[in-house]
PDB file of C-alpha atoms in Angstrom:
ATOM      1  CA  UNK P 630     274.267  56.744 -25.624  1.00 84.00           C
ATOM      2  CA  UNK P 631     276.345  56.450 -22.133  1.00 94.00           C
ATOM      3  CA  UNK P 632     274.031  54.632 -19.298  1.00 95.00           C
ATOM      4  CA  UNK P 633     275.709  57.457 -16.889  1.00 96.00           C
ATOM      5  CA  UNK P 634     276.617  61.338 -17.370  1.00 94.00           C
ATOM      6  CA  UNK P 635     279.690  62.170 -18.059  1.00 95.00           C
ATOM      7  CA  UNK P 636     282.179  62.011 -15.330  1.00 97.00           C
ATOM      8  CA  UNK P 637     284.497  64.371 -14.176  1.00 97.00           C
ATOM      9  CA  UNK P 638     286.607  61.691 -12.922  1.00 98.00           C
ATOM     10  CA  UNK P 639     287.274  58.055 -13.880  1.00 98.00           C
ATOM     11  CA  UNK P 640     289.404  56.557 -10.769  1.00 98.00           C
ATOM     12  CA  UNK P 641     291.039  53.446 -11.653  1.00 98.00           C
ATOM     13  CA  UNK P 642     292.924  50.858  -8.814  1.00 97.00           C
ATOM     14  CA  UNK P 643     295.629  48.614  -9.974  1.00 95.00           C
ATOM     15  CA  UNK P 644     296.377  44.845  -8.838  1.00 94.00           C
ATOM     16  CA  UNK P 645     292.898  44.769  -6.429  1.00 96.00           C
ATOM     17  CA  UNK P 646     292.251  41.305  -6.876  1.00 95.00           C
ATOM     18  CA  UNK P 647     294.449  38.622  -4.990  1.00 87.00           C
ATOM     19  CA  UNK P 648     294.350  36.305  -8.155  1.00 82.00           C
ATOM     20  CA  UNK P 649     295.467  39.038 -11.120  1.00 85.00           C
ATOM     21  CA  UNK P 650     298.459  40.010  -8.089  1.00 83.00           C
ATOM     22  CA  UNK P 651     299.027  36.259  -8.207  1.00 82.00           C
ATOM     23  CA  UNK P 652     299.070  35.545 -11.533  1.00 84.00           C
ATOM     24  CA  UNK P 653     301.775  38.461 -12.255  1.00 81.00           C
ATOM     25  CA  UNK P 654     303.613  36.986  -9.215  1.00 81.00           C
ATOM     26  CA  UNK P 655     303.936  40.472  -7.356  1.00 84.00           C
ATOM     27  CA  UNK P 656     302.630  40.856  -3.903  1.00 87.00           C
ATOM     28  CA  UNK P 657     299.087  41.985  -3.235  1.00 89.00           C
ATOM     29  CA  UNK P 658     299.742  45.957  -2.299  1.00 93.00           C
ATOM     30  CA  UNK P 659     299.077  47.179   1.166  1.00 96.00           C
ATOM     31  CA  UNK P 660     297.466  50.401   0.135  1.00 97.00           C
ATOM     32  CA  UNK P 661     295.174  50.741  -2.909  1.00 98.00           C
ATOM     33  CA  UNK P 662     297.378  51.713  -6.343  1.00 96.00           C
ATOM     34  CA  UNK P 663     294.894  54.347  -7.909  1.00 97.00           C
ATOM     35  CA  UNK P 664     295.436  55.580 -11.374  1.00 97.00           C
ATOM     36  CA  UNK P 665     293.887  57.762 -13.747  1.00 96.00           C
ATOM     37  CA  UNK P 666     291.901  56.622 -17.061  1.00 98.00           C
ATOM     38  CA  UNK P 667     290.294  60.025 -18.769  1.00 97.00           C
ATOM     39  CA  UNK P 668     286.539  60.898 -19.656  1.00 97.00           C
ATOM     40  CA  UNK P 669     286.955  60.257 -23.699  1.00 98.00           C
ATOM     41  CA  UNK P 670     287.837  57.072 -23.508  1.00 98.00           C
ATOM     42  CA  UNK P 671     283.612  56.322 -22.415  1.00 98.00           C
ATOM     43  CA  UNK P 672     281.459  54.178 -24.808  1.00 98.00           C
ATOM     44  CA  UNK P 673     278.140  52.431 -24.168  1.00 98.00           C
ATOM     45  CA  UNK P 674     277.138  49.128 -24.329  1.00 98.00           C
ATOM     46  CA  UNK P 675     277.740  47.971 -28.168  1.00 98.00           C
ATOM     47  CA  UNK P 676     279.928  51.015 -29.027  1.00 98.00           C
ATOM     48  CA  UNK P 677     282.989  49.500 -30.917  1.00 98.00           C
ATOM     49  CA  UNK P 678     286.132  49.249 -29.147  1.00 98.00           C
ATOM     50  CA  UNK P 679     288.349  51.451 -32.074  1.00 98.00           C
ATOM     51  CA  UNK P 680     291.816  50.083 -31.953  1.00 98.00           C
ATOM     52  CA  UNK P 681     294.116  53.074 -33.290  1.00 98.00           C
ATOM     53  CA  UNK P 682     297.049  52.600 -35.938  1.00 98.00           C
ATOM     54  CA  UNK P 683     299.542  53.540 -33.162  1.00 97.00           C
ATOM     55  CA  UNK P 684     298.141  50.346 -30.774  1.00 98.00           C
ATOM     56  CA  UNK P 685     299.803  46.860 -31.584  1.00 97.00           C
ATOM     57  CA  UNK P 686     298.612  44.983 -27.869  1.00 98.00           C
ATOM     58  CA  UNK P 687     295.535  45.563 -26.840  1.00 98.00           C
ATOM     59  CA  UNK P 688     293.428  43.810 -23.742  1.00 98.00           C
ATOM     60  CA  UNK P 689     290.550  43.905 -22.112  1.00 98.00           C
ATOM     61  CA  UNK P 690     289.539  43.853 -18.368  1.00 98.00           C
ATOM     62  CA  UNK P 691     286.363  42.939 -16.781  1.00 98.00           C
ATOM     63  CA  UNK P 692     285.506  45.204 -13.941  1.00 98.00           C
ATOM     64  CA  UNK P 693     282.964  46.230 -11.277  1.00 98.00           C
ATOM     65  CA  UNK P 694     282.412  50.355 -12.199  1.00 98.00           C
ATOM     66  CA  UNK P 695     281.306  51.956  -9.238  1.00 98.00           C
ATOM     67  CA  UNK P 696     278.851  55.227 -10.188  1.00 98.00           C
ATOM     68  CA  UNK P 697     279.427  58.247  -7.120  1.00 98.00           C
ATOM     69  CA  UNK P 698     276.126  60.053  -5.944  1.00 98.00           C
ATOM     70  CA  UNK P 699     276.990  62.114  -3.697  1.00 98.00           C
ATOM     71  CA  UNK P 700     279.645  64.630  -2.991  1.00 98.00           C
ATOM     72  CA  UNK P 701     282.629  63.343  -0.274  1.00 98.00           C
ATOM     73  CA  UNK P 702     285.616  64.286   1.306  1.00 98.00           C
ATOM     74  CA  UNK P 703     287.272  62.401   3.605  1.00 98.00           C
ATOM     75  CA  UNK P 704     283.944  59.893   3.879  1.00 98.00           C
ATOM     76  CA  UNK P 705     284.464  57.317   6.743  1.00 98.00           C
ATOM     77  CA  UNK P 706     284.628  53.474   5.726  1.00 98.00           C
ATOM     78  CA  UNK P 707     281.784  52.718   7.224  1.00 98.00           C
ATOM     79  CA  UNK P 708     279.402  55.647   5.447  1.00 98.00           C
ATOM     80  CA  UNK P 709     280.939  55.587   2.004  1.00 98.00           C
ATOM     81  CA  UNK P 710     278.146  52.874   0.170  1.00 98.00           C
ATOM     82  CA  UNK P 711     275.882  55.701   1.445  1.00 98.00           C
ATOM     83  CA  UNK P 712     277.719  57.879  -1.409  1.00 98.00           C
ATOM     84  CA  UNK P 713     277.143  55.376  -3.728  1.00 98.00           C
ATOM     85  CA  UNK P 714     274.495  55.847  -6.662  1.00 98.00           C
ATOM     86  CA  UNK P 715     274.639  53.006  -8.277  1.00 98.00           C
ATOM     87  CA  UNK P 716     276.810  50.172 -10.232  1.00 98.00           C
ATOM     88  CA  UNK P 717     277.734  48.992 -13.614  1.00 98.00           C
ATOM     89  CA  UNK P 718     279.887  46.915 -15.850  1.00 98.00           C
ATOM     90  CA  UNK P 719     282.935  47.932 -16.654  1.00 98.00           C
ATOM     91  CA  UNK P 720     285.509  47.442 -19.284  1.00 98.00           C
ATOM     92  CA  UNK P 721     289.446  48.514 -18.535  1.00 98.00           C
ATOM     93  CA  UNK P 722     290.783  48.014 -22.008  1.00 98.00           C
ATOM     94  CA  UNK P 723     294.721  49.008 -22.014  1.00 98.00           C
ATOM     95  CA  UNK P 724     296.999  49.517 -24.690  1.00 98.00           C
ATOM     96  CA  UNK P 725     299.806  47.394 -23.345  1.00 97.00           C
ATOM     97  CA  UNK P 726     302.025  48.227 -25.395  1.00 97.00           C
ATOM     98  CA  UNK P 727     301.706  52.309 -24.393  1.00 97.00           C
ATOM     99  CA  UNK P 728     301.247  51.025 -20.788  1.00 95.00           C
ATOM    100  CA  UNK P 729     304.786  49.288 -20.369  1.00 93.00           C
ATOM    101  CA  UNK P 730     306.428  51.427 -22.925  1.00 95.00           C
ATOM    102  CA  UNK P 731     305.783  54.778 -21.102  1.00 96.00           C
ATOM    103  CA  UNK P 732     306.216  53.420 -17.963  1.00 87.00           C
ATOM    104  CA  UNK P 733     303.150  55.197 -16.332  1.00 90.00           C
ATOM    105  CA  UNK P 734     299.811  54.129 -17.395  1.00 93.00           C
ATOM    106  CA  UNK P 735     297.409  57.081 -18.455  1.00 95.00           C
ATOM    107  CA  UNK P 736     298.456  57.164 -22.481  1.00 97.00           C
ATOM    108  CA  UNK P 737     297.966  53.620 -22.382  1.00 98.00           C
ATOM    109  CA  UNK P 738     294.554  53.585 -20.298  1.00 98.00           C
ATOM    110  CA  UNK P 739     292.954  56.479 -22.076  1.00 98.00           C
ATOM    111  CA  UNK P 740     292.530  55.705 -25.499  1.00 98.00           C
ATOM    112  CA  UNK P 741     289.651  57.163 -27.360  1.00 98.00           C
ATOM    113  CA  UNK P 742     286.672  54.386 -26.835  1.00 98.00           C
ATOM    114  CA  UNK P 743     288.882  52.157 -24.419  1.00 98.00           C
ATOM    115  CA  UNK P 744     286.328  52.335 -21.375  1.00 98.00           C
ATOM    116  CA  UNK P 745     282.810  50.679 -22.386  1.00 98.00           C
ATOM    117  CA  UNK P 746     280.422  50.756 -19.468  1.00 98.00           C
ATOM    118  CA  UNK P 747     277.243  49.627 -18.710  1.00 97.00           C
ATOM    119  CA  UNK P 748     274.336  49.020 -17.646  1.00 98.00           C
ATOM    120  CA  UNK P 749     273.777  51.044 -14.832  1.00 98.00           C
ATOM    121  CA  UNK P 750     271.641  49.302 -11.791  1.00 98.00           C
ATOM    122  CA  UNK P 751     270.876  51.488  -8.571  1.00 98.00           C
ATOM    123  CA  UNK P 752     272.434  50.504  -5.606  1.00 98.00           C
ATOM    124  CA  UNK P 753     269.491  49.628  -3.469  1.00 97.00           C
ATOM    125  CA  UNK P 754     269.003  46.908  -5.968  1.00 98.00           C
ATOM    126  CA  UNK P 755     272.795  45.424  -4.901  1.00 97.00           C
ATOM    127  CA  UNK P 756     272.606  45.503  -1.133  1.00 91.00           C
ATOM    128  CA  UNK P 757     276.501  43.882  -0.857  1.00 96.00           C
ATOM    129  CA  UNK P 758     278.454  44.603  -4.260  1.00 98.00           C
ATOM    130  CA  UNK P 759     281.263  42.509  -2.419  1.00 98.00           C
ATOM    131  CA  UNK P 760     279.507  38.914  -3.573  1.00 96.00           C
ATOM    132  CA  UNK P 761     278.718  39.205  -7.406  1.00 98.00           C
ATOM    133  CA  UNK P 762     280.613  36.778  -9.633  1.00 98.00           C
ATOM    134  CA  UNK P 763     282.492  38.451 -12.245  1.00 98.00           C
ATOM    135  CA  UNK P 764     282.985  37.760 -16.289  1.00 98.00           C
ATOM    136  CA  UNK P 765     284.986  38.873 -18.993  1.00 98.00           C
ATOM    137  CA  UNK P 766     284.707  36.897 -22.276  1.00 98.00           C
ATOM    138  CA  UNK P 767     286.333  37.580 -25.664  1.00 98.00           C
ATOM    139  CA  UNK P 768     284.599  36.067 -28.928  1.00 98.00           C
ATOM    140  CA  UNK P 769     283.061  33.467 -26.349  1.00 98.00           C
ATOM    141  CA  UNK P 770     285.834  32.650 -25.152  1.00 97.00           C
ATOM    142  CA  UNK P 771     285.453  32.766 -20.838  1.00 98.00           C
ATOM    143  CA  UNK P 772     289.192  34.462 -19.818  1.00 98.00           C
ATOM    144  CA  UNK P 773     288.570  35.658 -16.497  1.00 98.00           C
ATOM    145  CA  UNK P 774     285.914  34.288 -14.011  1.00 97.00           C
ATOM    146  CA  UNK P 775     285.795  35.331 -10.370  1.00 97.00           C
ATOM    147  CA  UNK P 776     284.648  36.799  -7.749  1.00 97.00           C
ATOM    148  CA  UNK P 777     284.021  40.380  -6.276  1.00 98.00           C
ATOM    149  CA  UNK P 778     284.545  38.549  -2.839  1.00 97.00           C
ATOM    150  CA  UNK P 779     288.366  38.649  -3.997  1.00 95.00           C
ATOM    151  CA  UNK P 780     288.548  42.370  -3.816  1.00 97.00           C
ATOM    152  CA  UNK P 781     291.632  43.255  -1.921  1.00 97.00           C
ATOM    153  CA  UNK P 782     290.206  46.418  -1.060  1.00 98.00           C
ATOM    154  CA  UNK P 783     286.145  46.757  -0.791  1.00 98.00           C
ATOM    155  CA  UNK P 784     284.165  49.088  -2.780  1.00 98.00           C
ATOM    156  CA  UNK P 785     283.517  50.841   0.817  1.00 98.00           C
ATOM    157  CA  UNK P 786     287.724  50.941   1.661  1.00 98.00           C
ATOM    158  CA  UNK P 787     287.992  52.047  -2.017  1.00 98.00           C
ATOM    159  CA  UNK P 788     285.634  55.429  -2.120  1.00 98.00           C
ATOM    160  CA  UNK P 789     287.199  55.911   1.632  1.00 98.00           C
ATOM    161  CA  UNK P 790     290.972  55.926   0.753  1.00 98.00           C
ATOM    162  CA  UNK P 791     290.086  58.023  -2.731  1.00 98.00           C
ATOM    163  CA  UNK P 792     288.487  61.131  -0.408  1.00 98.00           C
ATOM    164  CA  UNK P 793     291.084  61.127   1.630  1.00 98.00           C
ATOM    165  CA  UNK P 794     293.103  63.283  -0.635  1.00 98.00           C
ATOM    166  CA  UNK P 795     290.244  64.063  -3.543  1.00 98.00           C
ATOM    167  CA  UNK P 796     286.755  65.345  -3.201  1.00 98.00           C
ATOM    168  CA  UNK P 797     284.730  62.644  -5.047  1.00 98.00           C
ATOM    169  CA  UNK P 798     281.749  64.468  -7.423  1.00 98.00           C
ATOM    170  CA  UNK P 799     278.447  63.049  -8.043  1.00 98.00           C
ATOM    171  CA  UNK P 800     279.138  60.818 -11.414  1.00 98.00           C
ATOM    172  CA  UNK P 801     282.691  60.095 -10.711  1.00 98.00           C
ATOM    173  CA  UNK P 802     283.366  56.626 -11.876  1.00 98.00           C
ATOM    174  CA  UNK P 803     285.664  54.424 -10.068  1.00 98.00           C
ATOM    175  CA  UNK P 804     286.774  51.074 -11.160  1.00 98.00           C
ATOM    176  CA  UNK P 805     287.512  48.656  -8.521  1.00 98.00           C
ATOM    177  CA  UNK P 806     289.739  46.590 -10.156  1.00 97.00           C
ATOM    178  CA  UNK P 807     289.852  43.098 -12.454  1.00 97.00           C
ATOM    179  CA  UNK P 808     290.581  39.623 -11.675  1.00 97.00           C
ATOM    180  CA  UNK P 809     292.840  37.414 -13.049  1.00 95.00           C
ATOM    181  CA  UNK P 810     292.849  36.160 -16.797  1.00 95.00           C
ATOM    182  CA  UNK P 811     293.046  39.284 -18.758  1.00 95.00           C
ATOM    183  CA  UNK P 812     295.106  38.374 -22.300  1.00 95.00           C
ATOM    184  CA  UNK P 813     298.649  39.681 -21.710  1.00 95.00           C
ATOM    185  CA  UNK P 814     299.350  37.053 -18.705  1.00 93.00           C
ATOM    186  CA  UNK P 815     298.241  34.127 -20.825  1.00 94.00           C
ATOM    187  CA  UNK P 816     300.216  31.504 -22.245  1.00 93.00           C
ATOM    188  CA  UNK P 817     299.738  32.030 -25.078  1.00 96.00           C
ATOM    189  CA  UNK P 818     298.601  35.730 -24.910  1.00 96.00           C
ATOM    190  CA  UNK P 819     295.055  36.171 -25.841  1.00 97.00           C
ATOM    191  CA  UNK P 820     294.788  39.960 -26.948  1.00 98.00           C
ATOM    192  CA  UNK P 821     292.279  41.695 -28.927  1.00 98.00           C
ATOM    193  CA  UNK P 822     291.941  41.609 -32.363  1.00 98.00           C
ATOM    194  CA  UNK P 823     289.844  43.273 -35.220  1.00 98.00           C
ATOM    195  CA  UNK P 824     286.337  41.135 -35.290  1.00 98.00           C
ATOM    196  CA  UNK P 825     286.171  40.062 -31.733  1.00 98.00           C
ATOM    197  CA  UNK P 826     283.567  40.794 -29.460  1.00 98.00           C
ATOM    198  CA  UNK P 827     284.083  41.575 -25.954  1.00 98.00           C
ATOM    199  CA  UNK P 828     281.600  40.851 -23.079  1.00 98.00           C
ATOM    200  CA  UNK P 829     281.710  41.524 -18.918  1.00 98.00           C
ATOM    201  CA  UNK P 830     279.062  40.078 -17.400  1.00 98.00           C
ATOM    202  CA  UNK P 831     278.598  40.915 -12.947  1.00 98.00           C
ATOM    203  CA  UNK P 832     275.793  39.231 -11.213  1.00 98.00           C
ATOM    204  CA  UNK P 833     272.745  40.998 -10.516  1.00 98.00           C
ATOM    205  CA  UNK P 834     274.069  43.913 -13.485  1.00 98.00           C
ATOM    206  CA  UNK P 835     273.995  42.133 -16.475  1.00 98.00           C
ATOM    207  CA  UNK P 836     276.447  42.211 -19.277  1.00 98.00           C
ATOM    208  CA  UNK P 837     278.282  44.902 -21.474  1.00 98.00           C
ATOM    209  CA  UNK P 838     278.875  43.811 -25.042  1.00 98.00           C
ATOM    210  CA  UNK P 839     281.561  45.905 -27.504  1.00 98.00           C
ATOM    211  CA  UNK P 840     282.807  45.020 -30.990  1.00 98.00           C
ATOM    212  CA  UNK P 841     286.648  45.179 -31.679  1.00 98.00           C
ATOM    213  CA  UNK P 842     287.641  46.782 -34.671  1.00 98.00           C
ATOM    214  CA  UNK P 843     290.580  48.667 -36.105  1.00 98.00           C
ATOM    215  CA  UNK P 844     289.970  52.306 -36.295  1.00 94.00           C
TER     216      UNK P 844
END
């Protein structure tokens, strides 16, 4: 069972933390990168993570999913956590290999079962979602550990810049972006494998667990 309704929308922003820019050695952008991930790649928390025959690299990114409430367009900075219903975990599993071979991401980001979120905590329970510590782990294994503090772009700038051009639903889901550590950029690589076990784990959220296997 999904912790959220479906969403219309699943808005994705790329290279939003100033350590995963770093650790690719591109520049942090100047606008927020926003990218597409699709609804049926959704999965709750212990759901497997089905890697298809077609998939050879496969990774996993911890994220902060942000859960819309309200209907915007064009929301100012400074109302937009207003429109906010609520938070949860987030996992931004990629196909890498799809991802750099197409050279546009959405194949490669919308894989059946490659989103896992979860659980979902209000947002008068998180009064600043820009201070919660941020986990992803693989088989126990900690790979990325940071902050939300090193957001390039706030949760607030984030569902601001998005209405600018889109009406953002109730239940759109937007992912705000991982830190650094995810598998490709390790030396070695650390990607995902049959029989691992992936966790993200945010401060006052909890954790989202999801079995890897080969599907």
């Amino acid at each position: 069972m999904l912790p959220i309704e479906r969403p219309g929308k699943i808005v994705c922003v790329a290279l939003n933390y100033r350590d995963h820019a770093e650790e690719q050695g591109v520049a942090v952008p100047s606008a927020p990168l926003l990218f597409a991930k699709w609804p049926n790649a959704l999965i709750g928390p212990g759901d497997p993570i089905v890697i298809p025959p077609l998939v050879t690299q496969v990774d996993s990114e911890a994220e902060l999913g942000v859960v819309m409430g309200s209907r915007v367009k064009r929301i100012s900075k400074e109302s937009a956590l207003e429109a906010v219903r609520g938070y949860v975990c987030a996992n931004d599993v990629s196909a890498r290999d799809l991802q750099y071979g197409d050279r546009q991401w959405t194949r490669g980001k919308s894989v059946d079962t490659f989103c896992p979120v979860g659980p979902l905590v209000p947002r008068d329970e998180i009064p600043d979602p820009h201070d919660l510590t941020i986990r992803g782990i693989v088989s126990g294994e900690i790979l990325q550990d940071s902050t939300t503090a090193n957001l390039v772009f706030g949760v607030d700038e984030l569902i601001a810049f998005a209405s600018q051009t889109m009406t953002l639903e109730p239940g759109d889901l937007i992912l705000t972006g991982t830190p650094a550590g995810v598998g490709v950029f390790r030396d070695p690589q650390r990607l995902l494998q049959p029989g691992d076990e992936v966790t993200v784990e945010i401060e006052r959220i909890g954790s989202l667990t999801n079995p890897v296997v080969a599907g």
